[in-house]
Short mmCIF file of C-alpha atoms in Angstrom, two decimals:
data_model
loop_
_atom_site.label_atom_id
_atom_site.label_comp_id
_atom_site.label_asym_id
_atom_site.label_seq_id
_atom_site.Cartn_x
_atom_site.Cartn_y
_atom_site.Cartn_z
CA MET A 273 -0.01 -0.07 -0.60
CA LYS A 274 3.05 2.63 0.90
CA VAL A 275 4.50 2.34 -2.74
CA PHE A 276 0.95 2.52 -4.28
CA ILE A 277 0.49 5.62 -2.53
CA VAL A 278 3.82 7.43 -3.26
CA THR A 279 3.85 6.48 -6.41
CA ALA A 280 0.61 7.71 -7.49
CA ALA A 281 1.26 10.88 -5.93
CA ALA A 282 4.28 10.60 -8.08
CA LEU A 283 1.53 10.98 -11.03
CA VAL A 284 1.20 14.60 -9.34
CA VAL A 285 4.77 15.78 -9.40
CA ALA A 286 4.79 14.84 -12.51
CA ARG A 287 4.84 17.41 -13.86
CA PRO A 288 7.50 19.88 -13.43
CA ALA A 289 7.65 23.74 -13.07
CA CYS A 290 7.68 24.48 -16.74
CA ALA A 291 4.84 22.85 -17.05
CA GLN A 292 5.73 20.67 -19.89
CA THR A 293 2.89 18.08 -21.25
CA ILE A 294 2.43 14.76 -19.66
CA ALA A 295 2.28 11.75 -21.92
CA LEU A 296 -0.50 8.94 -21.32
CA LYS A 297 1.03 5.55 -22.44
CA PRO A 298 -2.31 2.74 -21.74
CA LEU A 299 -1.04 -1.23 -20.69
CA ALA A 300 -2.87 -4.20 -21.20
CA GLU A 301 -2.09 -8.29 -22.11
CA ALA A 302 -3.68 -10.82 -21.47
CA ARG A 303 -2.93 -15.15 -21.61
CA LEU A 304 -4.99 -17.85 -22.09
CA ARG A 305 -2.90 -21.02 -20.53
CA TYR A 306 -3.90 -25.10 -20.27
CA GLU A 307 -1.25 -26.89 -18.46
CA HIS A 308 -1.59 -30.80 -17.55
CA VAL A 309 0.11 -32.34 -16.02
CA ASP A 310 0.94 -36.62 -15.20
CA GLN A 311 2.60 -37.72 -12.20
CA ASP A 312 4.03 -41.10 -10.93
CA GLY A 313 3.93 -41.77 -7.62
CA LEU A 314 0.60 -39.21 -5.77
CA PRO A 315 -3.02 -40.27 -5.32
CA GLN A 316 -4.41 -38.51 -8.12
CA GLU A 317 -0.96 -38.42 -10.92
CA LYS A 318 -3.42 -35.66 -12.95
CA ALA A 319 -3.64 -32.30 -12.75
CA ASP A 320 -5.55 -30.19 -14.65
CA ALA A 321 -5.28 -25.58 -14.50
CA LEU A 322 -7.48 -23.77 -17.40
CA THR A 323 -6.16 -20.37 -16.60
CA VAL A 324 -6.41 -16.22 -17.74
CA ARG A 325 -4.69 -13.84 -16.34
CA ALA A 326 -5.08 -10.71 -17.19
CA ARG A 327 -3.01 -7.11 -16.64
CA ALA A 328 -4.69 -3.42 -17.34
CA GLY A 329 -2.50 -0.36 -16.23
CA LEU A 330 -0.61 3.03 -17.40
CA THR A 331 2.45 5.49 -17.66
CA ALA A 332 1.87 9.46 -17.37
CA SER A 333 6.08 10.25 -18.44
CA SER A 334 7.18 13.92 -18.54
CA GLY A 335 10.83 14.45 -19.85
CA ALA A 336 12.85 12.49 -17.88
CA LEU A 337 10.39 11.15 -14.94
CA SER A 338 7.65 9.42 -15.51
CA ALA A 339 5.34 7.14 -13.50
CA SER A 340 4.04 4.10 -14.09
CA ILE A 341 0.95 1.98 -12.23
CA VAL A 342 0.10 -1.39 -13.44
CA GLY A 343 -2.81 -4.30 -12.01
CA GLN A 344 -3.07 -8.60 -12.38
CA GLY A 345 -5.62 -10.77 -11.85
CA THR A 346 -5.17 -13.92 -11.84
CA LEU A 347 -8.91 -16.97 -13.11
CA ALA A 348 -8.79 -20.43 -12.64
CA ILE A 349 -11.38 -21.23 -15.15
CA VAL A 350 -10.54 -24.97 -14.74
CA ASP A 351 -9.28 -26.12 -11.56
CA HIS A 352 -8.57 -29.39 -10.89
CA TYR A 353 -5.24 -29.68 -9.45
CA TYR A 354 -2.89 -27.87 -6.87
CA ASP A 355 -1.93 -24.69 -7.00
CA GLY A 356 0.08 -24.80 -4.00
CA LEU A 357 -2.15 -22.62 -1.54
CA ASN A 358 -5.52 -24.37 -2.90
CA GLY A 359 -6.99 -27.75 -3.94
CA ALA A 360 -5.73 -31.00 -3.31
CA PRO A 361 -2.31 -31.58 -2.36
CA THR A 362 -2.78 -35.37 -3.85
CA ARG A 363 -2.59 -33.22 -7.47
CA PRO A 364 0.42 -32.00 -9.00
CA ILE A 365 1.15 -28.81 -8.22
CA VAL A 366 0.36 -25.95 -11.13
CA ALA A 367 1.81 -23.09 -9.48
CA ASP A 368 -0.37 -20.41 -10.66
CA PRO A 369 -3.37 -19.68 -7.53
CA GLU A 370 -5.32 -16.95 -8.10
CA ASN A 371 -4.83 -13.39 -7.56
CA VAL A 372 -5.77 -9.30 -7.51
CA ALA A 373 -2.75 -8.04 -7.04
CA LEU A 374 -0.78 -4.81 -7.86
CA TYR A 375 2.17 -5.91 -10.10
CA ILE A 376 4.09 -2.49 -10.14
CA ALA A 377 4.08 1.19 -8.78
CA GLN A 378 6.68 2.15 -10.02
CA LEU A 379 8.43 6.24 -10.45
CA GLN A 380 11.52 6.60 -12.72
CA TYR A 381 13.66 9.29 -13.88
CA LYS A 382 15.94 7.75 -16.86
CA THR A 383 18.76 9.94 -18.72
CA LYS A 384 21.02 8.30 -21.70
CA ALA A 385 23.71 7.92 -18.46
CA VAL A 386 21.44 7.28 -15.18
CA ALA A 387 17.87 5.70 -15.16
CA LEU A 388 16.47 5.73 -11.35
CA THR A 389 14.12 3.32 -10.71
CA ALA A 390 12.09 3.58 -6.92
CA GLY A 391 9.00 1.49 -5.93
CA ARG A 392 6.94 -1.77 -7.17
CA GLN A 393 9.32 -2.98 -10.60
CA LYS A 394 11.27 -5.95 -12.72
CA ILE A 395 14.82 -6.56 -12.29
CA VAL A 396 15.93 -8.67 -14.61
CA LEU A 397 19.74 -9.23 -14.84
CA ASP A 398 21.56 -10.84 -17.31
CA ASP A 399 20.45 -14.23 -18.01
CA GLU A 400 18.14 -14.53 -14.86
CA ARG A 401 19.55 -17.40 -13.29
CA PHE A 402 20.65 -15.85 -10.22
CA VAL A 403 17.44 -12.12 -10.21
CA GLY A 404 14.09 -12.49 -12.27
CA ASN A 405 10.60 -11.99 -13.22
CA VAL A 406 9.04 -15.45 -13.19
CA ALA A 407 7.70 -14.24 -16.30
CA PHE A 408 5.72 -17.76 -17.64
CA ARG A 409 3.95 -18.17 -14.03
CA ASP A 410 1.16 -15.90 -14.15
CA ASN A 411 1.56 -14.17 -10.66
CA ALA A 412 4.95 -13.07 -11.53
CA GLN A 413 7.63 -11.96 -9.73
CA THR A 414 8.25 -8.38 -8.71
CA PHE A 415 10.79 -6.36 -6.53
CA ASP A 416 9.64 -3.41 -3.68
CA ALA A 417 13.30 -1.93 -4.17
CA VAL A 418 14.87 1.38 -5.32
CA ARG A 419 17.41 1.32 -8.85
CA ALA A 420 19.87 2.98 -9.46
CA GLU A 421 21.68 1.95 -13.11
CA LEU A 422 25.08 4.31 -14.27
CA THR A 423 26.63 4.53 -17.14
CA PRO A 424 29.14 6.85 -16.98
CA VAL A 425 31.05 5.95 -20.45
CA LYS A 426 30.22 4.04 -23.16
CA GLY A 427 30.40 0.57 -22.60
CA LEU A 428 30.43 0.72 -18.98
CA LYS A 429 27.97 -0.18 -16.62
CA LEU A 430 26.77 -0.48 -12.99
CA ASP A 431 23.65 -1.53 -11.67
CA VAL A 432 22.84 -1.20 -7.98
CA ALA A 433 19.86 -2.12 -6.41
CA TYR A 434 17.94 -2.06 -2.52
CA ALA A 435 15.02 -4.39 -2.54
CA TRP A 436 12.64 -4.74 0.85
CA SER A 437 10.49 -7.13 -0.13
CA VAL A 438 10.16 -10.02 -2.64
CA ARG A 439 6.27 -9.83 -5.01
CA SER A 440 5.98 -13.89 -4.80
CA ILE A 441 4.15 -15.65 -7.78
CA TRP A 442 1.88 -16.81 -4.52
CA GLY A 443 -0.15 -13.37 -4.72
CA VAL A 444 -2.47 -11.79 -2.24
CA GLN A 445 -3.35 -15.65 -0.27
CA GLY A 446 -0.13 -16.56 -0.21
CA THR A 447 1.34 -18.15 3.52
CA ARG A 448 3.73 -20.19 5.17
CA ALA A 449 6.64 -21.37 2.67
CA ARG A 450 4.43 -19.79 0.28
CA GLN A 451 4.31 -16.06 1.64
CA GLN A 452 2.97 -13.18 -0.64
CA ALA A 453 5.67 -11.37 -0.19
CA VAL A 454 8.87 -11.94 1.81
CA SER A 455 11.02 -8.74 3.92
CA GLY A 456 14.21 -8.80 3.17
CA ASP A 457 17.65 -6.33 3.01
CA ASN A 458 18.36 -7.76 -0.30
CA ILE A 459 21.41 -6.00 -2.42
CA LEU A 460 21.77 -6.56 -6.05
CA ALA A 461 24.76 -5.26 -7.91
CA ASN A 462 26.30 -5.89 -11.29
CA LEU A 463 28.92 -4.25 -12.58
CA SER A 464 29.49 -4.42 -16.89
CA TYR A 465 31.91 -4.00 -18.98
CA THR A 466 31.62 -4.58 -23.20
CA THR A 467 34.80 -5.92 -24.57
CA PRO A 468 36.14 -7.18 -27.98
CA ILE A 469 35.14 -10.60 -27.38
CA GLY A 470 31.54 -9.89 -25.41
CA THR A 471 30.03 -8.04 -22.07
CA MET A 472 31.81 -8.61 -19.23
CA THR A 473 30.19 -8.35 -15.86
CA GLY A 474 31.18 -9.20 -11.82
CA PHE A 475 28.52 -9.07 -9.61
CA ALA A 476 27.17 -9.75 -6.29
CA TYR A 477 23.78 -10.96 -5.04
CA LEU A 478 23.26 -11.18 -0.80
CA VAL A 479 19.85 -11.80 -0.76
CA ASN A 480 17.96 -11.45 3.62
CA GLN A 481 15.59 -13.73 3.22
CA ASP A 482 14.84 -11.65 6.99
CA GLU A 483 11.41 -14.36 6.98
CA ALA A 484 11.13 -16.89 10.68
CA ALA A 485 7.59 -18.34 9.63
CA VAL A 486 8.68 -19.19 6.13
CA GLN A 487 12.05 -20.18 7.74
CA ALA A 488 13.79 -18.36 4.59
CA TYR A 489 16.38 -17.52 7.34
CA ARG A 490 18.51 -20.73 5.39
CA LEU A 491 17.76 -19.12 2.22
CA SER A 492 20.08 -16.16 2.99
CA SER A 493 23.14 -15.94 0.68
CA GLN A 494 26.07 -13.59 -0.54
CA THR A 495 27.00 -14.78 -3.49
CA TYR A 496 29.94 -13.36 -5.77
CA GLY A 497 30.95 -13.69 -9.26
CA VAL A 498 31.57 -13.22 -13.35
CA ARG A 499 30.25 -13.84 -16.15
CA LEU A 500 30.95 -13.37 -20.36
CA ALA A 501 28.19 -13.55 -23.03
CA GLY A 502 30.06 -12.42 -26.09
CA ALA A 503 28.20 -13.61 -30.18
CA LYS A 504 30.47 -13.70 -33.05
CA ALA A 505 30.15 -13.33 -36.46
CA LEU A 506 31.54 -16.32 -38.90
CA SER A 507 30.20 -15.66 -41.83
CA LYS A 508 27.28 -13.82 -43.09
CA ALA A 509 24.93 -16.72 -42.54
CA ALA A 510 26.87 -17.74 -39.20
CA LYS A 511 26.59 -16.70 -35.81
CA LEU A 512 28.37 -18.15 -32.73
CA SER A 513 27.07 -16.91 -29.26
CA TYR A 514 28.56 -17.73 -25.77
CA GLN A 515 28.04 -17.60 -22.27
CA LEU A 516 30.79 -18.81 -19.47
CA SER A 517 30.14 -18.00 -15.71
CA TYR A 518 31.35 -18.49 -12.42
CA ALA A 519 30.39 -18.11 -9.09
CA ARG A 520 31.07 -18.41 -5.09
CA GLN A 521 27.58 -18.84 -2.77
CA SER A 522 27.82 -18.68 1.10
CA ASP A 523 25.59 -18.08 3.85
CA TYR A 524 24.25 -14.96 4.49
CA HIS A 525 23.03 -12.87 7.24
CA ARG A 526 20.89 -15.18 9.85
CA ASN A 527 21.14 -18.02 7.67
CA PRO A 528 22.09 -21.12 10.43
CA ASN A 529 23.71 -23.26 7.79
CA ASP A 530 27.61 -22.24 7.85
CA TYR A 531 28.31 -23.95 3.51
CA SER A 532 29.66 -22.43 1.05
CA ALA A 533 29.06 -23.98 -2.90
CA ASP A 534 30.46 -23.08 -6.52
CA TYR A 535 28.64 -22.90 -9.77
CA TRP A 536 29.60 -22.81 -12.98
CA LEU A 537 28.32 -22.13 -16.64
CA ALA A 538 29.25 -22.46 -19.78
CA ASN A 539 27.16 -22.39 -22.72
CA ALA A 540 27.01 -21.83 -26.55
CA THR A 541 24.37 -21.50 -29.86
CA LEU A 542 25.80 -21.76 -33.04
CA ASP A 543 22.76 -20.04 -36.28
CA VAL A 544 23.46 -20.93 -39.44
CA LYS A 545 20.42 -19.73 -41.65
CA GLY A 546 17.42 -20.30 -39.47
CA TRP A 547 19.20 -23.66 -37.52
CA LYS A 548 20.35 -23.36 -33.85
CA LEU A 549 22.60 -26.36 -32.11
CA ASN A 550 22.65 -25.39 -28.88
CA GLY A 551 25.13 -26.70 -26.15
CA GLY A 552 26.15 -26.36 -22.05
CA TYR A 553 26.80 -27.63 -18.90
CA GLU A 554 25.47 -26.15 -15.91
CA VAL A 555 26.80 -27.20 -12.32
CA LEU A 556 25.02 -25.32 -8.57
CA GLY A 557 27.60 -27.04 -6.59
CA ALA A 558 27.25 -29.27 -3.40
CA ASP A 559 28.98 -28.62 0.08
CA ASN A 560 28.74 -31.41 2.56
CA GLY A 561 24.92 -32.80 1.16
CA ARG A 562 22.47 -30.93 4.37
CA PRO A 563 19.32 -29.60 3.12
CA PHE A 564 20.45 -26.42 1.96
CA THR A 565 24.17 -26.25 1.73
CA SER A 566 23.92 -26.43 -2.45
CA PHE A 567 24.50 -23.18 -4.49
CA GLN A 568 20.48 -22.10 -3.93
CA THR A 569 19.04 -19.55 -6.78
CA PRO A 570 15.56 -18.11 -4.73
CA LEU A 571 15.34 -14.94 -6.44
CA GLY A 572 15.85 -16.65 -10.20
CA THR A 573 14.06 -17.75 -13.55
CA ASN A 574 14.48 -20.76 -12.36
CA PHE A 575 11.64 -22.53 -15.23
CA LYS A 576 13.92 -21.27 -17.79
CA PHE A 577 16.84 -23.52 -16.67
CA GLN A 578 17.44 -27.29 -15.80
CA GLY A 579 14.32 -28.17 -17.70
CA TRP A 580 10.63 -27.17 -17.89
CA ALA A 581 9.63 -30.46 -15.69
CA ASP A 582 10.98 -28.43 -12.14
CA LYS A 583 12.50 -30.91 -10.16
CA PHE A 584 15.21 -28.68 -10.12
CA LEU A 585 13.08 -25.46 -8.55
CA THR A 586 15.21 -25.74 -5.16
CA THR A 587 19.28 -27.51 -5.37
CA PRO A 588 18.45 -30.40 -4.00
CA ALA A 589 21.37 -31.11 -1.21
CA ASN A 590 24.08 -32.90 -3.23
CA GLY A 591 23.96 -30.09 -6.18
CA VAL A 592 23.07 -30.89 -9.30
CA ARG A 593 25.17 -31.24 -12.46
CA ASP A 594 22.30 -30.07 -16.32
CA LEU A 595 24.22 -31.80 -19.79
CA TYR A 596 22.43 -30.44 -22.09
CA VAL A 597 22.13 -30.37 -26.40
CA GLY A 598 19.26 -28.76 -28.35
CA GLY A 599 18.13 -27.59 -31.96
CA GLY A 600 15.38 -25.79 -33.64
CA TYR A 601 15.15 -24.06 -36.94
CA GLY A 602 13.35 -20.41 -37.13
CA TRP A 603 11.34 -19.18 -39.69
CA LYS A 604 9.51 -15.83 -40.93
CA LYS A 605 6.49 -16.79 -42.04
CA TRP A 606 4.14 -19.56 -42.71
CA GLY A 607 0.76 -18.43 -44.40
CA ARG A 608 -0.51 -15.73 -41.22
CA LEU A 609 1.78 -16.40 -38.89
CA SER A 610 4.85 -15.10 -38.92
CA ALA A 611 8.50 -15.87 -36.57
CA ILE A 612 8.06 -19.30 -36.39
CA THR A 613 9.93 -21.48 -34.33
CA LEU A 614 10.43 -25.19 -33.45
CA THR A 615 12.61 -26.59 -30.74
CA ALA A 616 13.87 -29.27 -29.36
CA SER A 617 16.70 -30.19 -25.63
CA TRP A 618 17.65 -33.18 -23.93
CA HIS A 619 19.15 -33.18 -20.65
CA ARG A 620 21.09 -35.25 -18.43
CA PHE A 621 21.21 -34.98 -14.80
CA ASP A 622 23.48 -35.97 -12.30
CA SER A 623 24.48 -35.38 -8.67
CA ASP A 624 27.83 -32.45 -8.31
CA ARG A 625 28.84 -35.54 -4.98
CA LEU A 626 27.87 -38.30 -4.37
CA ASP A 627 27.66 -39.96 -8.10
CA GLN A 628 24.46 -40.21 -8.33
CA HIS A 629 22.03 -39.82 -11.85
CA TYR A 630 18.64 -37.73 -11.45
CA GLY A 631 17.41 -38.07 -14.47
CA ASN A 632 16.74 -37.32 -18.21
CA GLU A 633 14.45 -34.72 -19.75
CA VAL A 634 13.13 -34.07 -22.97
CA ASP A 635 11.53 -30.79 -23.56
CA LEU A 636 10.19 -30.06 -27.01
CA LEU A 637 8.70 -26.29 -27.89
CA ALA A 638 6.73 -24.33 -31.25
CA THR A 639 5.83 -21.38 -31.28
CA ALA A 640 4.63 -18.59 -33.42
CA LYS A 641 2.26 -14.93 -33.58
CA VAL A 642 -0.67 -14.22 -35.16
CA LYS A 643 -0.86 -10.34 -35.06
CA LYS A 644 -0.65 -9.21 -31.27
CA THR A 645 -0.85 -12.92 -29.94
CA ALA A 646 1.77 -14.82 -29.52
CA LEU A 647 1.15 -18.97 -29.41
CA SER A 648 3.21 -21.50 -28.57
CA VAL A 649 2.70 -25.27 -27.48
CA ARG A 650 5.31 -26.64 -25.06
CA TYR A 651 5.69 -30.21 -23.24
CA ALA A 652 8.30 -31.67 -20.73
CA HIS A 653 8.85 -35.28 -19.68
CA TYR A 654 11.24 -36.17 -17.19
CA ASP A 655 12.44 -39.33 -16.65
CA ALA A 656 13.29 -40.32 -12.82
CA ARG A 657 16.46 -42.60 -11.61
CA ALA A 658 17.70 -41.40 -8.49
CA LEU A 659 15.48 -37.96 -8.18
CA ALA A 660 12.00 -37.78 -7.85
CA THR A 661 9.38 -38.99 -9.91
CA ASP A 662 8.29 -39.51 -13.61
CA THR A 663 6.06 -36.20 -14.85
CA ASN A 664 4.57 -35.69 -18.02
CA LYS A 665 4.12 -31.90 -18.86
CA VAL A 666 1.96 -30.17 -21.37
CA TRP A 667 1.16 -26.78 -21.91
CA LEU A 668 -1.18 -25.02 -24.29
CA GLN A 669 -0.95 -21.37 -24.09
CA ALA A 670 -1.47 -17.29 -25.39
CA ASP A 671 -0.34 -14.09 -25.17
CA TRP A 672 -1.76 -10.27 -26.47
CA ALA A 673 -0.91 -7.10 -25.50
CA ILE A 674 -1.65 -4.16 -27.31
#
């Protein structure tokens, strides 16, 4: 409520003394999604969720100053699933609970060299492995924060944010281990510089999950690392993109666990005349095998990584190593469809310690656009070995925005 009042007041003060014109830009978007889950090991192994998510808002801007307010609501049309808060926990979870909430409420000052943002906002850093918006879920993650993005010289950028509350995907009904918001003094710092071989980034993420009610102390951590992301044209028709990243994480603030764990990523993608080939290896390390002493990413968009079956949203106590390969093809237009892509990927998951083979996963995705509507069909199959159970998931989704 405090964020809403401050940002609403900003709409009034946005007009400077010289009475510049205030430009108004509306926002409206909607999503319709069907998700089916078939998961072994539960009394009711199948779940079906048909949800609709709508957002509407307004941005008022005058010169370098702007204020934005966006509200959102999620409705379950078919609710034969466990949403993490309501429904029968005997069914598989689909993490899209019904919700009506304030999504964005921010004031921003932005020039070429400086961007200052205060209020409820999206924060997306690099590939979202450590800090992201979790946009795939209906109730995406936002932050009550102040953020400064400084570009003093070309190619150099400093991005620092202080977030006192993380607004979770669980919405207004969130409680206990799945709270609506988790308080804490989170510091997110990112310093990047563009070099001839790519963008080199040093980062420091101090995550303070200061909520005893959800036992979130154990997710408080300090992470320091470096990342290189670049691309090189091999010919007029071919391009190679690559990422290399390393980080070290340890306990922070009131976390009762004394631990340290490493993170590694090596990834490469080759684009040739519409074809795309991808491969990589990602490691979220483990310390001593006790719960929550492995490398965790509580603020990341974890759905994007380690398979869409969501078996590794929380890193297992023995860590996880993900070896993956994938490929796809895309073309610009076919009939009324545009921006068409077909992709497939395969993952092999192993533990970081004790040499356990967790399982394998296959993910398939088809996307296309029809004017302002984005369509997608997604499938995930997890073949369990030493962790979790066999799981199949299917998504049919349509996103529309003005």
